[in-house]
mmCIF file of C-alpha atoms in Angstrom:
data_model
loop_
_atom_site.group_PDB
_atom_site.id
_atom_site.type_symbol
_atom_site.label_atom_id
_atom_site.label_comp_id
_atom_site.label_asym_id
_atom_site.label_seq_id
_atom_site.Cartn_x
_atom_site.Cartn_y
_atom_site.Cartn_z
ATOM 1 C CA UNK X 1 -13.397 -56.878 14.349
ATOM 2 C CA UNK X 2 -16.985 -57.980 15.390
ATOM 3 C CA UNK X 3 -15.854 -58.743 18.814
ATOM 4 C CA UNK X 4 -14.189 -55.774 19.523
ATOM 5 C CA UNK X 5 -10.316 -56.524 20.047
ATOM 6 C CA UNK X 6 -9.455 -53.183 21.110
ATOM 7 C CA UNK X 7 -11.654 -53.228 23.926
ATOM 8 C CA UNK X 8 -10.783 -57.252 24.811
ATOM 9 C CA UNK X 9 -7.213 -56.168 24.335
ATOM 10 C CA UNK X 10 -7.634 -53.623 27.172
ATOM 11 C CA UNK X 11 -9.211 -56.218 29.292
ATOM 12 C CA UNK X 12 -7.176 -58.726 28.707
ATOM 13 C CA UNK X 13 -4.228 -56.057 29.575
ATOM 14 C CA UNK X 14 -5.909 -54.924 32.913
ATOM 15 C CA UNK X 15 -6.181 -58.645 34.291
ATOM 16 C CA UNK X 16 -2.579 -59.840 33.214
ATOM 17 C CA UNK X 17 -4.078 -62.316 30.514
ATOM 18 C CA UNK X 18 -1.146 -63.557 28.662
ATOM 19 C CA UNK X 19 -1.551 -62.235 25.187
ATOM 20 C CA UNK X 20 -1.331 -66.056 23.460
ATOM 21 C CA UNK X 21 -4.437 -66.368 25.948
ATOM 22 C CA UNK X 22 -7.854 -66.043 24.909
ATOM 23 C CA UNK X 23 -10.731 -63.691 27.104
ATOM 24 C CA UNK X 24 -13.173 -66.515 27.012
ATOM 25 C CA UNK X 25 -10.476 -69.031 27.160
ATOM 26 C CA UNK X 26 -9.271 -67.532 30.575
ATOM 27 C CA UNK X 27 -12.954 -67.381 32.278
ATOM 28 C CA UNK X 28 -13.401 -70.487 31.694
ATOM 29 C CA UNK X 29 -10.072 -71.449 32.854
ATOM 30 C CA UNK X 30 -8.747 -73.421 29.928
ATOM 31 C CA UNK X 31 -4.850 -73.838 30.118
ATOM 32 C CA UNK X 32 -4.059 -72.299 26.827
ATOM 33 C CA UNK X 33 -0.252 -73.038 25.415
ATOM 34 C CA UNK X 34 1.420 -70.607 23.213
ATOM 35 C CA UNK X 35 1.370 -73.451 19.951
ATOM 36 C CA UNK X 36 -2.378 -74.145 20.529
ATOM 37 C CA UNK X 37 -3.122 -70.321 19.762
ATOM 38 C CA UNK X 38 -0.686 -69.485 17.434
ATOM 39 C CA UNK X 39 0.921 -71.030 14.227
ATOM 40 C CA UNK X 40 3.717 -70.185 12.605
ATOM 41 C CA UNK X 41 2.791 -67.885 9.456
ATOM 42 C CA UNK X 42 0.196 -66.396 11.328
ATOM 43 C CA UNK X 43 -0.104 -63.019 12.253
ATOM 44 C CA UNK X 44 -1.723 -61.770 15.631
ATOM 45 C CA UNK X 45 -3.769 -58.869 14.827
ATOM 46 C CA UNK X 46 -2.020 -56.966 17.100
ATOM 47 C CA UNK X 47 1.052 -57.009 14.832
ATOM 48 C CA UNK X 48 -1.262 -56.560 11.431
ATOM 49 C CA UNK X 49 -2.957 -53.730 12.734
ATOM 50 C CA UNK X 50 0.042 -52.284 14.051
ATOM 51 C CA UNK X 51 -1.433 -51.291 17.779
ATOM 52 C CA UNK X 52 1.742 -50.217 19.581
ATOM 53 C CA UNK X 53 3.009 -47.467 16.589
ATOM 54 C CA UNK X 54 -0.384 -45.694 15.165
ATOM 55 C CA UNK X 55 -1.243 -44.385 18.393
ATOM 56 C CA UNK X 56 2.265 -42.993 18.909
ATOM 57 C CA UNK X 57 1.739 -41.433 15.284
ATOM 58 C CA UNK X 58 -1.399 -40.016 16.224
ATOM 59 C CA UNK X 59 -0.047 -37.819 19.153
ATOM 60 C CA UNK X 60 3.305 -36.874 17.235
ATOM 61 C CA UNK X 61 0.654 -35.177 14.500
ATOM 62 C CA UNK X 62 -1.489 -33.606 16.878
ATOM 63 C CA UNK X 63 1.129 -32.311 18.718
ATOM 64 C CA UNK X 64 2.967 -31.186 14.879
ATOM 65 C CA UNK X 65 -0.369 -29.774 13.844
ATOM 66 C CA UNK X 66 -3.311 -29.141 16.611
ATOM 67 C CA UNK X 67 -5.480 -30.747 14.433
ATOM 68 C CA UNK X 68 -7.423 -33.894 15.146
ATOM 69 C CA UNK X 69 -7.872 -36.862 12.765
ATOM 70 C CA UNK X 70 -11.082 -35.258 11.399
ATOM 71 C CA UNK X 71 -9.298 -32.432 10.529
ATOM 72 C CA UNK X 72 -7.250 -33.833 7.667
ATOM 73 C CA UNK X 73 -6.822 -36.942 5.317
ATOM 74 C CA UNK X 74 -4.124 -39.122 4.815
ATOM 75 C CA UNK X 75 -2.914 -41.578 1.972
ATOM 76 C CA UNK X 76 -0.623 -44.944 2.405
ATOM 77 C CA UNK X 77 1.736 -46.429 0.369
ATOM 78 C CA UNK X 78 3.117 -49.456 0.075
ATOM 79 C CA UNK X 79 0.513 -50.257 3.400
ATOM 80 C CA UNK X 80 -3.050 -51.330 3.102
ATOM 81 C CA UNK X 81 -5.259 -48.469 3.225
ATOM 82 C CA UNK X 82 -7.344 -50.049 6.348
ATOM 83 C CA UNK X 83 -4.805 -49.652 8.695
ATOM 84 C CA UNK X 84 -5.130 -45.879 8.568
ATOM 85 C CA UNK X 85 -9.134 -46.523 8.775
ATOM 86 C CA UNK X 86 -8.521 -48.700 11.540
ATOM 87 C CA UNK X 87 -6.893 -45.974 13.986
ATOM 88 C CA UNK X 88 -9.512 -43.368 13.217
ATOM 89 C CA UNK X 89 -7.879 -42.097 10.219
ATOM 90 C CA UNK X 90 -9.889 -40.890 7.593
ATOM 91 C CA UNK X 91 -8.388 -41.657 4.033
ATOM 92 C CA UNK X 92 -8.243 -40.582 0.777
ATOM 93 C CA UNK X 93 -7.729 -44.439 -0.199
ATOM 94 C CA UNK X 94 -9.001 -47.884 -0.437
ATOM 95 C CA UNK X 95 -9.890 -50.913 -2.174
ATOM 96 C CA UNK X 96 -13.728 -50.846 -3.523
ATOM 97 C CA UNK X 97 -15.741 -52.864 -5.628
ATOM 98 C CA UNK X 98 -17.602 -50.115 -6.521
ATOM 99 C CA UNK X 99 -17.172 -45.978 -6.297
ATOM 100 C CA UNK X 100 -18.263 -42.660 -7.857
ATOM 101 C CA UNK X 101 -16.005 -42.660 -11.112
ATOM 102 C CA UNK X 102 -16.087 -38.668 -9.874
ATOM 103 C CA UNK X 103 -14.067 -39.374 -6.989
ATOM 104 C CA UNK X 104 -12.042 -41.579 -8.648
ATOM 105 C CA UNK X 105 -10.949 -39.265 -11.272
ATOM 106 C CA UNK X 106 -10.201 -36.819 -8.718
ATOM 107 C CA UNK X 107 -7.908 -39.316 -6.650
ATOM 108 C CA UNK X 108 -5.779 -40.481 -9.735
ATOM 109 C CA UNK X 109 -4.467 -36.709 -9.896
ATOM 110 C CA UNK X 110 -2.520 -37.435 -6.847
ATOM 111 C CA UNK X 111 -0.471 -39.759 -8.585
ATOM 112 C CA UNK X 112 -0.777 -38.503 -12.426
ATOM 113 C CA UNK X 113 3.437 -37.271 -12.166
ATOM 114 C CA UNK X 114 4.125 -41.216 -11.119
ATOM 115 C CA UNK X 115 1.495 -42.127 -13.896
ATOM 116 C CA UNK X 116 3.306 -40.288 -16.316
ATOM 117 C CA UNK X 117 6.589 -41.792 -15.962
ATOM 118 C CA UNK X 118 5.190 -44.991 -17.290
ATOM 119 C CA UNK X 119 3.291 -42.954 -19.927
ATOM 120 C CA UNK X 120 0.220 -44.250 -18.554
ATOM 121 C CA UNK X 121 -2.924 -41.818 -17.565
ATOM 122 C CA UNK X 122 -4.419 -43.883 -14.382
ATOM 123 C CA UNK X 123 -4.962 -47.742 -13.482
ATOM 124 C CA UNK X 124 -5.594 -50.347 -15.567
ATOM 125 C CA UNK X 125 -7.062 -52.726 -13.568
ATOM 126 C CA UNK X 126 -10.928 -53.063 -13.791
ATOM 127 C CA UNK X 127 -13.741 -54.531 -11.728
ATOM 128 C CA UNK X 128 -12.019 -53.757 -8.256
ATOM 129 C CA UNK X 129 -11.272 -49.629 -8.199
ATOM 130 C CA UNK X 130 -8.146 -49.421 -6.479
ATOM 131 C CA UNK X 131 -7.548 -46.176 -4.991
ATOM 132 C CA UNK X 132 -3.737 -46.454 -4.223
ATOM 133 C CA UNK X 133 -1.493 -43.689 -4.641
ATOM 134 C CA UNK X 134 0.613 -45.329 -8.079
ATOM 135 C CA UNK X 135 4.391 -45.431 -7.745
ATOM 136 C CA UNK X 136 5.948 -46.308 -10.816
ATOM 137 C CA UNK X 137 8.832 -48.823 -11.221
ATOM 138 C CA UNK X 138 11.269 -45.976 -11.989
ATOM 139 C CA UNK X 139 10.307 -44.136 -8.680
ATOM 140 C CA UNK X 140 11.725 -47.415 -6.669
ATOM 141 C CA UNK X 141 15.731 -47.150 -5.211
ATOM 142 C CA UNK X 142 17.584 -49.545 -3.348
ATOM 143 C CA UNK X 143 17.036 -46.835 -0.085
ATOM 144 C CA UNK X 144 13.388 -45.819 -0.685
ATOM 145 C CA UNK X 145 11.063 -44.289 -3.249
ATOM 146 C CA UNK X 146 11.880 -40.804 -5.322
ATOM 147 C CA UNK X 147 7.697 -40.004 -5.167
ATOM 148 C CA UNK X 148 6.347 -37.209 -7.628
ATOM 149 C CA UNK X 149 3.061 -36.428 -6.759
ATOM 150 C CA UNK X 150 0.621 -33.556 -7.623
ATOM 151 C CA UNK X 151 0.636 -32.012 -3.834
ATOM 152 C CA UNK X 152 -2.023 -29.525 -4.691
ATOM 153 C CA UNK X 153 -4.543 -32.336 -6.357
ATOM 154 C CA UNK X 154 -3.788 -33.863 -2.229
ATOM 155 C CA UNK X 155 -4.056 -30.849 -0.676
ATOM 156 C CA UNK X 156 -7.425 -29.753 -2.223
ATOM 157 C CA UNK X 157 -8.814 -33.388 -1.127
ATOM 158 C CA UNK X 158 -8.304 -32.343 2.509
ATOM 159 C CA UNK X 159 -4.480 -34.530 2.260
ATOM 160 C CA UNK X 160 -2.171 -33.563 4.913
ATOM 161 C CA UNK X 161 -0.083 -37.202 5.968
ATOM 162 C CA UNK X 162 1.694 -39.894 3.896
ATOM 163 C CA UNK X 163 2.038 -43.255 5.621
ATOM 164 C CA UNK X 164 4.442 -44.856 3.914
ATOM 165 C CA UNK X 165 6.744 -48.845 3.972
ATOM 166 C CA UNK X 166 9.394 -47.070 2.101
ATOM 167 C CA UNK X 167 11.567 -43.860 2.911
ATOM 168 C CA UNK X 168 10.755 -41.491 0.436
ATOM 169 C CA UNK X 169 13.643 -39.798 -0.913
ATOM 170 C CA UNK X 170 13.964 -35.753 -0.638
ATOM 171 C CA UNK X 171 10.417 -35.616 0.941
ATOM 172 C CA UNK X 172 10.667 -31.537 0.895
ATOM 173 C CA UNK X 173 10.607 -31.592 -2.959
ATOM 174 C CA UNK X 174 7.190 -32.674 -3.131
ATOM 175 C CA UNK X 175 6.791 -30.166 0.119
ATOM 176 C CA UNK X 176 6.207 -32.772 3.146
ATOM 177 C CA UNK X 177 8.482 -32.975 6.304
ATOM 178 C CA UNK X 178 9.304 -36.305 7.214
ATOM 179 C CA UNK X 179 7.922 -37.368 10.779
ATOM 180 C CA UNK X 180 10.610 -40.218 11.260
ATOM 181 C CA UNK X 181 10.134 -43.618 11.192
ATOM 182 C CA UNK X 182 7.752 -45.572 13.544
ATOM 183 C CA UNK X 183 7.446 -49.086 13.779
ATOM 184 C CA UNK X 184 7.425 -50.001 9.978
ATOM 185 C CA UNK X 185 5.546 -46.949 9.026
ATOM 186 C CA UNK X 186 7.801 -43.688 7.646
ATOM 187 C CA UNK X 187 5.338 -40.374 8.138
ATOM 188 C CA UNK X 188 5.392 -37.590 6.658
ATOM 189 C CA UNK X 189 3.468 -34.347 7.108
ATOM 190 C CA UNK X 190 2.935 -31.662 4.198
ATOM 191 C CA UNK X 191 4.500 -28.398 5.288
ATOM 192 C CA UNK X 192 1.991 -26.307 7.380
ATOM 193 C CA UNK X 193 3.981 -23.006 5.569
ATOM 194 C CA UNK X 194 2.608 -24.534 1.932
ATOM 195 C CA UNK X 195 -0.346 -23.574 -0.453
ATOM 196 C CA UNK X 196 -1.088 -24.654 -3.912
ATOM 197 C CA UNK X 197 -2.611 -21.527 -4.093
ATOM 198 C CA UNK X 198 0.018 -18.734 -3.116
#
């Protein structure tokens, strides 16, 4: 991240630099094979951070919505929460050694229905704070994940997008619309027509 991949990436992209080749590797004119680069079990972070679908996600929301990323907040499950941070998003999640137990109260009312199918009032875990939207074991189908959430708790925390591994089943009961799938990522938006407080 220190050396900016995004920006490399573009150069590299500009100046037909195969993508197994490094920047620094090609100005100095090193013939770089594919198996020196790569291994298998690796992962290029061009596949981690998932550079070809977020940006398609992005547009599909503003277009959806009008609003920009600062505009709204979004939660991931079943993904790590940097990948959201990564593409500008700004999240409701993430993994911290150390956070206002404030906030963290607040974020565990997101997932107190899933919480309370395991009779269980937040994480267990201590030491590193875990802000992950919880989906209990009886949430999980063969076809996706049947997610109760408390969409108002979200929606007062500025919550507008789910980014999600798994379908979730009969998004509209927990009021989202689902964006489709992209890449590995299923999106779903909470309906614009919506309020917690009607």
């Amino acid at each position: 991240l220190l050396q900016l991949p995004g920006v490399k990436g573009d150069i590299k992209n500009r100046l037909g630099i195969p993508e197994h080749v490094g920047l620094r590797a090609h100005v100095m004119g090193r013939d770089v094979k594919p198996d020196r680069r790569y291994h298998r079990g690796q992962t290029a972070l061009k596949t981690y951070f998932q550079t070809d679908t977020f940006p398609r996600i992005e547009g599909l929301i503003r277009a959806r919505t009008g609003l920009k990323q600062a505009d709204y907040r979004t939660v991931s499950i079943g993904l790590v929460p940097s990948l959201a941070r990564y593409h500008g998003y700004y999240a409701l999640d993430a993994w911290l050694y150390d956070g206002p137990a404030s906030y963290l109260k607040e974020f565990i009312r997101i997932s107190a229905p899933e919480y309370a199918k395991d009779n269980r009032t937040g994480p267990r875990k201590q030491g590193l704070v875990s802000l992950e939207i919880y989906v209990s074991e009886k949430s999980r189908e063969p076809d996706g994940i049947v997610l109760d959430i408390n969409t108002c708790a979200f929606f007062d925390m500025g919550g507008k997008v789910i980014f999600s591994r798994n379908p979730i089943i009969d998004p509209q009961r927990i009021n989202f619309e689902y964006l489709g799938q992209h890449g590995e990522v299923h999106v779903y938006l909470l309906d614009k027509n919506w309020s917690c407080h009607e």
